[in-house]
Amino acid sequence: MKPVTFTCKGNSVDPNEIGQLSVEACKKRLAELSKGLAHPTRVEIVRMLENKPLEERCVCGDIVNALPLAQSSVSQHLKVLKETGWIQGEIDGPRVCYCTVGGIMEYYLALIKRSLKGE
Amino acid sequence: MKPVTFTCKGNSVDPNEIGQLSVEACKKRLAELSKGLAHPTRVEIVRMLENKPLEERCVCGDIVNALPLAQSSVSQHLKVLKETGWIQGEIDGPRVCYCTVGGIMEYYLALIKRSLKGE
DNA sequence: ATCGTTTATCGTAGATGTACGATAATAAGG
DNA sequence: CCTTATTATCGTACATCTACGATAAACGAT
């Protein structure tokens, strides 16, 4: 039985896993995630998705409509955010429902602390 | 009377100032600082400077020696870090003593929280 | 003044980023 | 099957990034 509202659950990350990464891996991962945030449009997208209530799905089209960019440009930004590990998309019929990777902000915060301080 | 050890003090930032920024300004600033960290070499430089003891100065040449890059390439990364607000340099004779902007990590952490959550 | 040290800047080449319109791909509905 | 809706990808143009060697600029010391 298919639910009426499609909520995006998917993958999540755990800040505790950071301790197992090598210092070198930490730096690379931090640089990668930072690249994801290195454009105001992408900050806005992550912000949007991070503040969505769980029961409210966020479809690609909603994101496009909320931004003053062409659909193809938004799609490119979404791709960067997916590749750098900030968001994930679940296909729902002809649509794609996007959400942030679970706990990614806390993960990023922990990664900064571990990468910039310590050792 | 000139001190024997040259310590880099300079500017600092206060996370409390973030509350005064507009949301739009927050996003731009976060994107900018993120761009600074968006390369492993620059993460390493910030890490080096952030972990230096106060009495130990960090001259440009030390940074160059610690990295497997040409001097001109390191200089470019330092420029990016300066422009994005992570570090500052003080001229000391023929040398330049670099250090992080005071409290910049805490500022960045606070900026992430304010920009991605809230409102 | 000249020299050596240190750092920034220039010039260049190749890769990547950013924006757009056009087109392809996928799925639902008739 | 054909159309519509939705999203990804392609092709393109221009800007920015990243690396290097070469050169310039600033300063201390001889």
PDB file of C-alpha atoms (C1' of nucleotides) in Angstrom:
ATOM      1  CA  MET A   1       0.000   0.000   0.000  1.00  0.00           C
ATOM      2  CA  LYS A   2       1.494   3.211  -1.219  1.00  0.00           C
ATOM      3  CA  PRO A   3       1.540   6.128   1.190  1.00  0.00           C
ATOM      4  CA  VAL A   4      -0.116   9.338   0.083  1.00  0.00           C
ATOM      5  CA  THR A   5       2.764  11.520   1.209  1.00  0.00           C
ATOM      6  CA  PHE A   6       6.187  10.562   0.020  1.00  0.00           C
ATOM      7  CA  THR A   7       8.852  11.335   2.582  1.00  0.00           C
ATOM      8  CA  CYS A   8      12.501  11.183   1.768  1.00  0.00           C
ATOM      9  CA  LYS A   9      14.403   9.153   4.317  1.00  0.00           C
ATOM     10  CA  GLY A  10      17.401   7.478   2.735  1.00  0.00           C
ATOM     11  CA  ASN A  11      20.966   7.575   3.920  1.00  0.00           C
ATOM     12  CA  SER A  12      22.420   9.311   6.892  1.00  0.00           C
ATOM     13  CA  VAL A  13      25.849   9.903   8.369  1.00  0.00           C
ATOM     14  CA  ASP A  14      27.187   9.621  11.876  1.00  0.00           C
ATOM     15  CA  PRO A  15      29.731  12.095  13.272  1.00  0.00           C
ATOM     16  CA  ASN A  16      31.230   9.217  15.269  1.00  0.00           C
ATOM     17  CA  GLU A  17      32.538   7.716  12.048  1.00  0.00           C
ATOM     18  CA  ILE A  18      34.856  10.674  11.603  1.00  0.00           C
ATOM     19  CA  GLY A  19      37.242   9.352  14.227  1.00  0.00           C
ATOM     20  CA  GLN A  20      37.980   6.390  12.009  1.00  0.00           C
ATOM     21  CA  LEU A  21      39.049   8.512   9.072  1.00  0.00           C
ATOM     22  CA  SER A  22      42.701   9.273   8.509  1.00  0.00           C
ATOM     23  CA  VAL A  23      43.780  12.882   8.761  1.00  0.00           C
ATOM     24  CA  GLU A  24      44.333  12.952   5.044  1.00  0.00           C
ATOM     25  CA  ALA A  25      40.870  11.556   4.388  1.00  0.00           C
ATOM     26  CA  CYS A  26      39.416  14.133   6.761  1.00  0.00           C
ATOM     27  CA  LYS A  27      40.966  16.998   4.847  1.00  0.00           C
ATOM     28  CA  LYS A  28      39.733  15.661   1.536  1.00  0.00           C
ATOM     29  CA  ARG A  29      36.233  15.115   2.847  1.00  0.00           C
ATOM     30  CA  LEU A  30      36.126  18.543   4.435  1.00  0.00           C
ATOM     31  CA  ALA A  31      37.303  20.170   1.224  1.00  0.00           C
ATOM     32  CA  GLU A  32      34.665  18.238  -0.696  1.00  0.00           C
ATOM     33  CA  LEU A  33      31.781  19.164   1.564  1.00  0.00           C
ATOM     34  CA  SER A  34      33.007  22.760   1.646  1.00  0.00           C
ATOM     35  CA  LYS A  35      32.934  22.841  -2.131  1.00  0.00           C
ATOM     36  CA  GLY A  36      29.282  21.910  -1.890  1.00  0.00           C
ATOM     37  CA  LEU A  37      28.568  25.003   0.166  1.00  0.00           C
ATOM     38  CA  ALA A  38      30.815  27.272  -1.869  1.00  0.00           C
ATOM     39  CA  HIS A  39      27.982  28.912  -3.796  1.00  0.00           C
ATOM     40  CA  PRO A  40      25.109  30.971  -2.364  1.00  0.00           C
ATOM     41  CA  THR A  41      22.542  29.100  -4.422  1.00  0.00           C
ATOM     42  CA  ARG A  42      23.671  25.789  -2.987  1.00  0.00           C
ATOM     43  CA  VAL A  43      23.644  27.182   0.536  1.00  0.00           C
ATOM     44  CA  GLU A  44      20.062  28.206  -0.095  1.00  0.00           C
ATOM     45  CA  ILE A  45      19.115  24.760  -1.390  1.00  0.00           C
ATOM     46  CA  VAL A  46      20.600  22.997   1.624  1.00  0.00           C
ATOM     47  CA  ARG A  47      18.890  25.524   3.853  1.00  0.00           C
ATOM     48  CA  MET A  48      15.553  24.842   2.203  1.00  0.00           C
ATOM     49  CA  LEU A  49      15.861  21.100   2.496  1.00  0.00           C
ATOM     50  CA  GLU A  50      17.212  21.165   6.029  1.00  0.00           C
ATOM     51  CA  ASN A  51      14.201  23.197   7.200  1.00  0.00           C
ATOM     52  CA  LYS A  52      11.501  21.169   5.504  1.00  0.00           C
ATOM     53  CA  PRO A  53       9.209  19.412   7.942  1.00  0.00           C
ATOM     54  CA  LEU A  54       9.494  15.651   7.602  1.00  0.00           C
ATOM     55  CA  GLU A  55       5.994  15.141   6.287  1.00  0.00           C
ATOM     56  CA  GLU A  56       6.461  17.761   3.598  1.00  0.00           C
ATOM     57  CA  ARG A  57       8.205  16.398   0.566  1.00  0.00           C
ATOM     58  CA  CYS A  58      10.504  18.573  -1.475  1.00  0.00           C
ATOM     59  CA  VAL A  59      10.354  17.899  -5.144  1.00  0.00           C
ATOM     60  CA  CYS A  60      12.909  19.174  -7.605  1.00  0.00           C
ATOM     61  CA  GLY A  61      10.326  21.453  -9.184  1.00  0.00           C
ATOM     62  CA  ASP A  62       9.711  23.170  -5.871  1.00  0.00           C
ATOM     63  CA  ILE A  63      13.378  23.985  -5.627  1.00  0.00           C
ATOM     64  CA  VAL A  64      13.471  25.296  -9.177  1.00  0.00           C
ATOM     65  CA  ASN A  65      10.463  27.510  -8.499  1.00  0.00           C
ATOM     66  CA  ALA A  66      12.044  28.932  -5.371  1.00  0.00           C
ATOM     67  CA  LEU A  67      15.156  30.062  -7.189  1.00  0.00           C
ATOM     68  CA  PRO A  68      15.757  32.696  -9.886  1.00  0.00           C
ATOM     69  CA  LEU A  69      17.660  30.304 -12.113  1.00  0.00           C
ATOM     70  CA  ALA A  70      16.917  28.142 -15.119  1.00  0.00           C
ATOM     71  CA  GLN A  71      15.841  24.581 -14.417  1.00  0.00           C
ATOM     72  CA  SER A  72      19.020  23.223 -15.939  1.00  0.00           C
ATOM     73  CA  SER A  73      21.170  25.415 -13.721  1.00  0.00           C
ATOM     74  CA  VAL A  74      19.362  24.297 -10.593  1.00  0.00           C
ATOM     75  CA  SER A  75      19.729  20.708 -11.717  1.00  0.00           C
ATOM     76  CA  GLN A  76      23.468  21.239 -11.959  1.00  0.00           C
ATOM     77  CA  HIS A  77      23.641  22.649  -8.448  1.00  0.00           C
ATOM     78  CA  LEU A  78      21.649  19.691  -7.182  1.00  0.00           C
ATOM     79  CA  LYS A  79      24.133  17.403  -8.874  1.00  0.00           C
ATOM     80  CA  VAL A  80      27.049  19.111  -7.116  1.00  0.00           C
ATOM     81  CA  LEU A  81      25.291  18.812  -3.774  1.00  0.00           C
ATOM     82  CA  LYS A  82      24.627  15.133  -4.437  1.00  0.00           C
ATOM     83  CA  GLU A  83      28.219  14.484  -5.480  1.00  0.00           C
ATOM     84  CA  THR A  84      29.676  16.296  -2.498  1.00  0.00           C
ATOM     85  CA  GLY A  85      27.452  14.377  -0.114  1.00  0.00           C
ATOM     86  CA  TRP A  86      24.992  16.986   1.112  1.00  0.00           C
ATOM     87  CA  ILE A  87      21.762  15.730  -0.405  1.00  0.00           C
ATOM     88  CA  GLN A  88      20.097  12.695  -1.888  1.00  0.00           C
ATOM     89  CA  GLY A  89      17.226  12.208  -4.277  1.00  0.00           C
ATOM     90  CA  GLU A  90      14.546   9.562  -4.401  1.00  0.00           C
ATOM     91  CA  ILE A  91      12.609   8.935  -7.546  1.00  0.00           C
ATOM     92  CA  ASP A  92       8.862   9.202  -7.101  1.00  0.00           C
ATOM     93  CA  GLY A  93       7.201   8.601 -10.412  1.00  0.00           C
ATOM     94  CA  PRO A  94       8.213  11.315 -12.839  1.00  0.00           C
ATOM     95  CA  ARG A  95       9.430  13.453  -9.921  1.00  0.00           C
ATOM     96  CA  VAL A  96      12.516  13.380  -7.759  1.00  0.00           C
ATOM     97  CA  CYS A  97      12.148  14.040  -4.062  1.00  0.00           C
ATOM     98  CA  TYR A  98      15.218  15.623  -2.544  1.00  0.00           C
ATOM     99  CA  CYS A  99      16.324  15.791   1.049  1.00  0.00           C
ATOM    100  CA  THR A 100      19.540  16.331   2.930  1.00  0.00           C
ATOM    101  CA  VAL A 101      21.610  13.358   3.991  1.00  0.00           C
ATOM    102  CA  GLY A 102      20.594  12.635   7.575  1.00  0.00           C
ATOM    103  CA  GLY A 103      22.766  14.376  10.140  1.00  0.00           C
ATOM    104  CA  ILE A 104      24.969  15.938   7.490  1.00  0.00           C
ATOM    105  CA  MET A 105      25.199  19.326   9.195  1.00  0.00           C
ATOM    106  CA  GLU A 106      26.337  17.814  12.482  1.00  0.00           C
ATOM    107  CA  TYR A 107      28.744  15.656  10.505  1.00  0.00           C
ATOM    108  CA  TYR A 108      30.162  18.701   8.770  1.00  0.00           C
ATOM    109  CA  LEU A 109      30.516  20.617  12.031  1.00  0.00           C
ATOM    110  CA  ALA A 110      32.362  17.689  13.609  1.00  0.00           C
ATOM    111  CA  LEU A 111      34.577  17.334  10.563  1.00  0.00           C
ATOM    112  CA  ILE A 112      35.621  20.964  10.764  1.00  0.00           C
ATOM    113  CA  LYS A 113      36.550  20.630  14.402  1.00  0.00           C
ATOM    114  CA  ARG A 114      38.519  17.463  13.815  1.00  0.00           C
ATOM    115  CA  SER A 115      40.248  18.706  10.669  1.00  0.00           C
ATOM    116  CA  LEU A 116      41.205  22.165  11.833  1.00  0.00           C
ATOM    117  CA  LYS A 117      42.025  21.448  15.436  1.00  0.00           C
ATOM    118  CA  GLY A 118      43.727  18.502  17.038  1.00  0.00           C
ATOM    119  CA  GLU A 119      46.828  16.459  16.373  1.00  0.00           C
TER     120      GLU A 119
ATOM    121  CA  MET B   1      62.275  47.964  21.710  1.00  0.00           C
ATOM    122  CA  LYS B   2      61.622  45.265  19.179  1.00  0.00           C
ATOM    123  CA  PRO B   3      60.463  41.896  20.500  1.00  0.00           C
ATOM    124  CA  VAL B   4      62.533  38.878  19.618  1.00  0.00           C
ATOM    125  CA  THR B   5      59.553  36.721  18.748  1.00  0.00           C
ATOM    126  CA  PHE B   6      57.049  38.177  16.363  1.00  0.00           C
ATOM    127  CA  THR B   7      53.549  36.970  17.122  1.00  0.00           C
ATOM    128  CA  CYS B   8      50.688  37.537  14.760  1.00  0.00           C
ATOM    129  CA  LYS B   9      47.693  38.994  16.544  1.00  0.00           C
ATOM    130  CA  GLY B  10      45.693  41.202  14.207  1.00  0.00           C
ATOM    131  CA  ASN B  11      41.986  41.042  13.561  1.00  0.00           C
ATOM    132  CA  SER B  12      39.429  38.726  14.996  1.00  0.00           C
ATOM    133  CA  VAL B  13      35.751  38.005  14.522  1.00  0.00           C
ATOM    134  CA  ASP B  14      32.918  37.509  16.965  1.00  0.00           C
ATOM    135  CA  PRO B  15      30.167  34.938  16.365  1.00  0.00           C
ATOM    136  CA  ASN B  16      27.743  37.325  18.053  1.00  0.00           C
ATOM    137  CA  GLU B  17      27.997  39.636  15.056  1.00  0.00           C
ATOM    138  CA  ILE B  18      26.325  37.025  12.907  1.00  0.00           C
ATOM    139  CA  GLY B  19      22.931  37.812  14.348  1.00  0.00           C
ATOM    140  CA  GLN B  20      23.134  41.256  12.827  1.00  0.00           C
ATOM    141  CA  LEU B  21      23.667  39.973   9.322  1.00  0.00           C
ATOM    142  CA  SER B  22      20.748  39.617   6.947  1.00  0.00           C
ATOM    143  CA  VAL B  23      19.894  36.130   5.795  1.00  0.00           C
ATOM    144  CA  GLU B  24      21.132  36.996   2.352  1.00  0.00           C
ATOM    145  CA  ALA B  25      24.412  38.290   3.741  1.00  0.00           C
ATOM    146  CA  CYS B  26      24.751  35.129   5.808  1.00  0.00           C
ATOM    147  CA  LYS B  27      24.451  32.930   2.774  1.00  0.00           C
ATOM    148  CA  LYS B  28      26.996  34.932   0.838  1.00  0.00           C
ATOM    149  CA  ARG B  29      29.441  34.933   3.722  1.00  0.00           C
ATOM    150  CA  LEU B  30      29.008  31.225   4.302  1.00  0.00           C
ATOM    151  CA  ALA B  31      29.561  30.503   0.636  1.00  0.00           C
ATOM    152  CA  GLU B  32      32.664  32.672   0.677  1.00  0.00           C
ATOM    153  CA  LEU B  33      34.223  31.052   3.724  1.00  0.00           C
ATOM    154  CA  SER B  34      33.318  27.628   2.358  1.00  0.00           C
ATOM    155  CA  LYS B  35      35.135  28.444  -0.846  1.00  0.00           C
ATOM    156  CA  GLY B  36      38.197  29.073   1.280  1.00  0.00           C
ATOM    157  CA  LEU B  37      38.058  25.532   2.619  1.00  0.00           C
ATOM    158  CA  ALA B  38      37.146  23.971  -0.704  1.00  0.00           C
ATOM    159  CA  HIS B  39      40.649  22.683  -1.430  1.00  0.00           C
ATOM    160  CA  PRO B  40      42.656  20.161   0.627  1.00  0.00           C
ATOM    161  CA  THR B  41      45.764  22.327   0.502  1.00  0.00           C
ATOM    162  CA  ARG B  42      43.897  25.244   2.011  1.00  0.00           C
ATOM    163  CA  VAL B  43      42.377  23.046   4.698  1.00  0.00           C
ATOM    164  CA  GLU B  44      45.907  21.987   5.551  1.00  0.00           C
ATOM    165  CA  ILE B  45      47.127  25.591   5.725  1.00  0.00           C
ATOM    166  CA  VAL B  46      44.305  26.655   8.036  1.00  0.00           C
ATOM    167  CA  ARG B  47      44.944  23.571  10.123  1.00  0.00           C
ATOM    168  CA  MET B  48      48.629  24.412  10.422  1.00  0.00           C
ATOM    169  CA  LEU B  49      47.982  27.988  11.431  1.00  0.00           C
ATOM    170  CA  GLU B  50      45.159  27.134  13.803  1.00  0.00           C
ATOM    171  CA  ASN B  51      47.389  24.711  15.688  1.00  0.00           C
ATOM    172  CA  LYS B  52      50.453  26.921  16.004  1.00  0.00           C
ATOM    173  CA  PRO B  53      51.242  27.903  19.569  1.00  0.00           C
ATOM    174  CA  LEU B  54      50.911  31.642  20.058  1.00  0.00           C
ATOM    175  CA  GLU B  55      54.582  32.227  20.658  1.00  0.00           C
ATOM    176  CA  GLU B  56      55.569  30.381  17.517  1.00  0.00           C
ATOM    177  CA  ARG B  57      55.370  32.547  14.475  1.00  0.00           C
ATOM    178  CA  CYS B  58      54.415  31.089  11.126  1.00  0.00           C
ATOM    179  CA  VAL B  59      56.205  32.636   8.225  1.00  0.00           C
ATOM    180  CA  CYS B  60      55.146  32.142   4.634  1.00  0.00           C
ATOM    181  CA  GLY B  61      58.292  30.160   3.933  1.00  0.00           C
ATOM    182  CA  ASP B  62      57.423  27.642   6.627  1.00  0.00           C
ATOM    183  CA  ILE B  63      54.110  27.032   4.951  1.00  0.00           C
ATOM    184  CA  VAL B  64      55.746  26.641   1.554  1.00  0.00           C
ATOM    185  CA  ASN B  65      58.234  24.139   2.991  1.00  0.00           C
ATOM    186  CA  ALA B  66      55.479  22.105   4.572  1.00  0.00           C
ATOM    187  CA  LEU B  67      53.633  21.640   1.302  1.00  0.00           C
ATOM    188  CA  PRO B  68      54.503  19.779  -1.898  1.00  0.00           C
ATOM    189  CA  LEU B  69      53.709  22.748  -4.100  1.00  0.00           C
ATOM    190  CA  ALA B  70      55.606  25.521  -5.801  1.00  0.00           C
ATOM    191  CA  GLN B  71      56.025  28.739  -3.845  1.00  0.00           C
ATOM    192  CA  SER B  72      53.827  30.623  -6.285  1.00  0.00           C
ATOM    193  CA  SER B  73      51.045  28.077  -5.922  1.00  0.00           C
ATOM    194  CA  VAL B  74      51.136  28.288  -2.136  1.00  0.00           C
ATOM    195  CA  SER B  75      51.101  32.058  -2.388  1.00  0.00           C
ATOM    196  CA  GLN B  76      47.942  31.839  -4.446  1.00  0.00           C
ATOM    197  CA  HIS B  77      46.245  29.626  -1.872  1.00  0.00           C
ATOM    198  CA  LEU B  78      47.253  32.067   0.846  1.00  0.00           C
ATOM    199  CA  LYS B  79      45.686  34.830  -1.196  1.00  0.00           C
ATOM    200  CA  VAL B  80      42.410  32.928  -1.468  1.00  0.00           C
ATOM    201  CA  LEU B  81      42.403  32.293   2.282  1.00  0.00           C
ATOM    202  CA  LYS B  82      43.051  35.973   2.912  1.00  0.00           C
ATOM    203  CA  GLU B  83      40.329  37.090   0.519  1.00  0.00           C
ATOM    204  CA  THR B  84      37.780  34.683   1.939  1.00  0.00           C
ATOM    205  CA  GLY B  85      38.514  35.823   5.467  1.00  0.00           C
ATOM    206  CA  TRP B  86      40.300  32.858   7.018  1.00  0.00           C
ATOM    207  CA  ILE B  87      43.772  34.243   7.524  1.00  0.00           C
ATOM    208  CA  GLN B  88      45.752  37.446   7.770  1.00  0.00           C
ATOM    209  CA  GLY B  89      49.366  38.303   7.160  1.00  0.00           C
ATOM    210  CA  GLU B  90      51.621  40.757   8.929  1.00  0.00           C
ATOM    211  CA  ILE B  91      54.748  42.041   7.271  1.00  0.00           C
ATOM    212  CA  ASP B  92      57.883  41.451   9.318  1.00  0.00           C
ATOM    213  CA  GLY B  93      60.827  42.731   7.411  1.00  0.00           C
ATOM    214  CA  PRO B  94      61.252  40.724   4.239  1.00  0.00           C
ATOM    215  CA  ARG B  95      58.967  38.033   5.640  1.00  0.00           C
ATOM    216  CA  VAL B  96      55.215  37.758   6.094  1.00  0.00           C
ATOM    217  CA  CYS B  97      53.884  36.192   9.258  1.00  0.00           C
ATOM    218  CA  TYR B  98      50.548  34.477   8.753  1.00  0.00           C
ATOM    219  CA  CYS B  99      47.922  33.505  11.271  1.00  0.00           C
ATOM    220  CA  THR B 100      44.240  32.736  11.254  1.00  0.00           C
ATOM    221  CA  VAL B 101      41.731  35.476  11.913  1.00  0.00           C
ATOM    222  CA  GLY B 102      40.935  35.233  15.615  1.00  0.00           C
ATOM    223  CA  GLY B 103      37.917  33.058  16.374  1.00  0.00           C
ATOM    224  CA  ILE B 104      37.285  32.320  12.723  1.00  0.00           C
ATOM    225  CA  MET B 105      36.511  28.645  13.252  1.00  0.00           C
ATOM    226  CA  GLU B 106      33.899  29.374  15.887  1.00  0.00           C
ATOM    227  CA  TYR B 107      32.540  32.094  13.606  1.00  0.00           C
ATOM    228  CA  TYR B 108      32.289  29.660  10.729  1.00  0.00           C
ATOM    229  CA  LEU B 109      30.569  27.039  12.881  1.00  0.00           C
ATOM    230  CA  ALA B 110      28.042  29.597  14.090  1.00  0.00           C
ATOM    231  CA  LEU B 111      27.463  30.816  10.554  1.00  0.00           C
ATOM    232  CA  ILE B 112      26.680  27.311   9.351  1.00  0.00           C
ATOM    233  CA  LYS B 113      24.141  26.819  12.110  1.00  0.00           C
ATOM    234  CA  ARG B 114      22.473  30.135  11.464  1.00  0.00           C
ATOM    235  CA  SER B 115      22.486  29.799   7.680  1.00  0.00           C
ATOM    236  CA  LEU B 116      21.305  26.224   7.386  1.00  0.00           C
ATOM    237  CA  LYS B 117      18.876  26.088  10.247  1.00  0.00           C
ATOM    238  CA  GLY B 118      16.459  28.651  11.562  1.00  0.00           C
ATOM    239  CA  GLU B 119      13.906  30.990  10.038  1.00  0.00           C
TER     240      GLU B 119
ATOM    241  C1'  DA C   1      74.414  51.147  -3.914  1.00  0.00           C
ATOM    242  C1'  DT C   2      74.510  46.109  -4.436  1.00  0.00           C
ATOM    243  C1'  DC C   3      73.437  41.559  -3.110  1.00  0.00           C
ATOM    244  C1'  DG C   4      70.761  37.764  -1.214  1.00  0.00           C
ATOM    245  C1'  DT C   5      66.437  36.466   0.932  1.00  0.00           C
ATOM    246  C1'  DT C   6      61.667  36.340   0.912  1.00  0.00           C
ATOM    247  C1'  DT C   7      57.197  36.878  -0.980  1.00  0.00           C
ATOM    248  C1'  DA C   8      53.841  38.572  -4.401  1.00  0.00           C
ATOM    249  C1'  DT C   9      52.519  38.990  -9.018  1.00  0.00           C
ATOM    250  C1'  DC C  10      52.535  37.942 -14.005  1.00  0.00           C
ATOM    251  C1'  DG C  11      51.848  34.988 -17.861  1.00  0.00           C
ATOM    252  C1'  DT C  12      50.312  30.728 -19.360  1.00  0.00           C
ATOM    253  C1'  DA C  13      48.010  26.226 -19.987  1.00  0.00           C
ATOM    254  C1'  DG C  14      44.641  23.075 -18.871  1.00  0.00           C
ATOM    255  C1'  DA C  15      40.846  21.867 -15.863  1.00  0.00           C
ATOM    256  C1'  DT C  16      36.638  23.042 -13.619  1.00  0.00           C
ATOM    257  C1'  DG C  17      32.511  26.066 -12.570  1.00  0.00           C
ATOM    258  C1'  DT C  18      28.309  28.579 -13.938  1.00  0.00           C
ATOM    259  C1'  DA C  19      24.765  29.960 -16.655  1.00  0.00           C
ATOM    260  C1'  DC C  20      21.601  29.277 -20.535  1.00  0.00           C
ATOM    261  C1'  DG C  21      18.562  27.010 -24.191  1.00  0.00           C
ATOM    262  C1'  DA C  22      17.714  22.768 -26.421  1.00  0.00           C
ATOM    263  C1'  DT C  23      17.131  18.058 -26.207  1.00  0.00           C
ATOM    264  C1'  DA C  24      16.706  13.438 -24.186  1.00  0.00           C
ATOM    265  C1'  DA C  25      14.851  10.305 -20.787  1.00  0.00           C
ATOM    266  C1'  DT C  26      11.367   8.607 -17.655  1.00  0.00           C
ATOM    267  C1'  DA C  27       6.894   7.825 -15.929  1.00  0.00           C
ATOM    268  C1'  DA C  28       1.898   8.665 -15.519  1.00  0.00           C
ATOM    269  C1'  DG C  29      -2.529   9.233 -17.891  1.00  0.00           C
ATOM    270  C1'  DG C  30      -5.467   9.294 -21.784  1.00  0.00           C
TER     271       DG C  30
ATOM    272  C1'  DC D   1       0.653   4.325 -28.542  1.00  0.00           C
ATOM    273  C1'  DC D   2       0.768   9.200 -27.790  1.00  0.00           C
ATOM    274  C1'  DT D   3       0.766  13.135 -25.036  1.00  0.00           C
ATOM    275  C1'  DT D   4       2.001  15.702 -20.915  1.00  0.00           C
ATOM    276  C1'  DA D   5       4.778  16.540 -16.946  1.00  0.00           C
ATOM    277  C1'  DT D   6       9.105  16.345 -14.754  1.00  0.00           C
ATOM    278  C1'  DT D   7      13.955  16.079 -14.473  1.00  0.00           C
ATOM    279  C1'  DA D   8      18.591  15.074 -16.322  1.00  0.00           C
ATOM    280  C1'  DT D   9      21.914  15.738 -19.770  1.00  0.00           C
ATOM    281  C1'  DC D  10      24.084  18.004 -23.811  1.00  0.00           C
ATOM    282  C1'  DG D  11      26.292  21.729 -26.087  1.00  0.00           C
ATOM    283  C1'  DT D  12      28.041  26.169 -25.598  1.00  0.00           C
ATOM    284  C1'  DA D  13      30.169  30.471 -23.921  1.00  0.00           C
ATOM    285  C1'  DC D  14      32.516  32.768 -20.567  1.00  0.00           C
ATOM    286  C1'  DA D  15      34.558  33.009 -16.078  1.00  0.00           C
ATOM    287  C1'  DT D  16      37.273  31.124 -12.401  1.00  0.00           C
ATOM    288  C1'  DC D  17      40.600  27.697 -10.411  1.00  0.00           C
ATOM    289  C1'  DT D  18      45.041  25.410 -10.144  1.00  0.00           C
ATOM    290  C1'  DA D  19      49.491  24.595 -11.172  1.00  0.00           C
ATOM    291  C1'  DC D  20      53.994  26.041 -12.852  1.00  0.00           C
ATOM    292  C1'  DG D  21      58.198  28.979 -14.045  1.00  0.00           C
ATOM    293  C1'  DA D  22      59.685  33.583 -14.507  1.00  0.00           C
ATOM    294  C1'  DT D  23      59.853  38.032 -12.880  1.00  0.00           C
ATOM    295  C1'  DA D  24      59.147  41.927  -9.823  1.00  0.00           C
ATOM    296  C1'  DA D  25      59.025  44.086  -5.335  1.00  0.00           C
ATOM    297  C1'  DA D  26      60.413  44.784  -0.513  1.00  0.00           C
ATOM    298  C1'  DC D  27      63.666  44.501   2.942  1.00  0.00           C
ATOM    299  C1'  DG D  28      68.082  43.517   5.580  1.00  0.00           C
ATOM    300  C1'  DA D  29      72.800  43.141   5.374  1.00  0.00           C
ATOM    301  C1'  DT D  30      77.228  43.821   3.461  1.00  0.00           C
TER     302       DT D  30
END
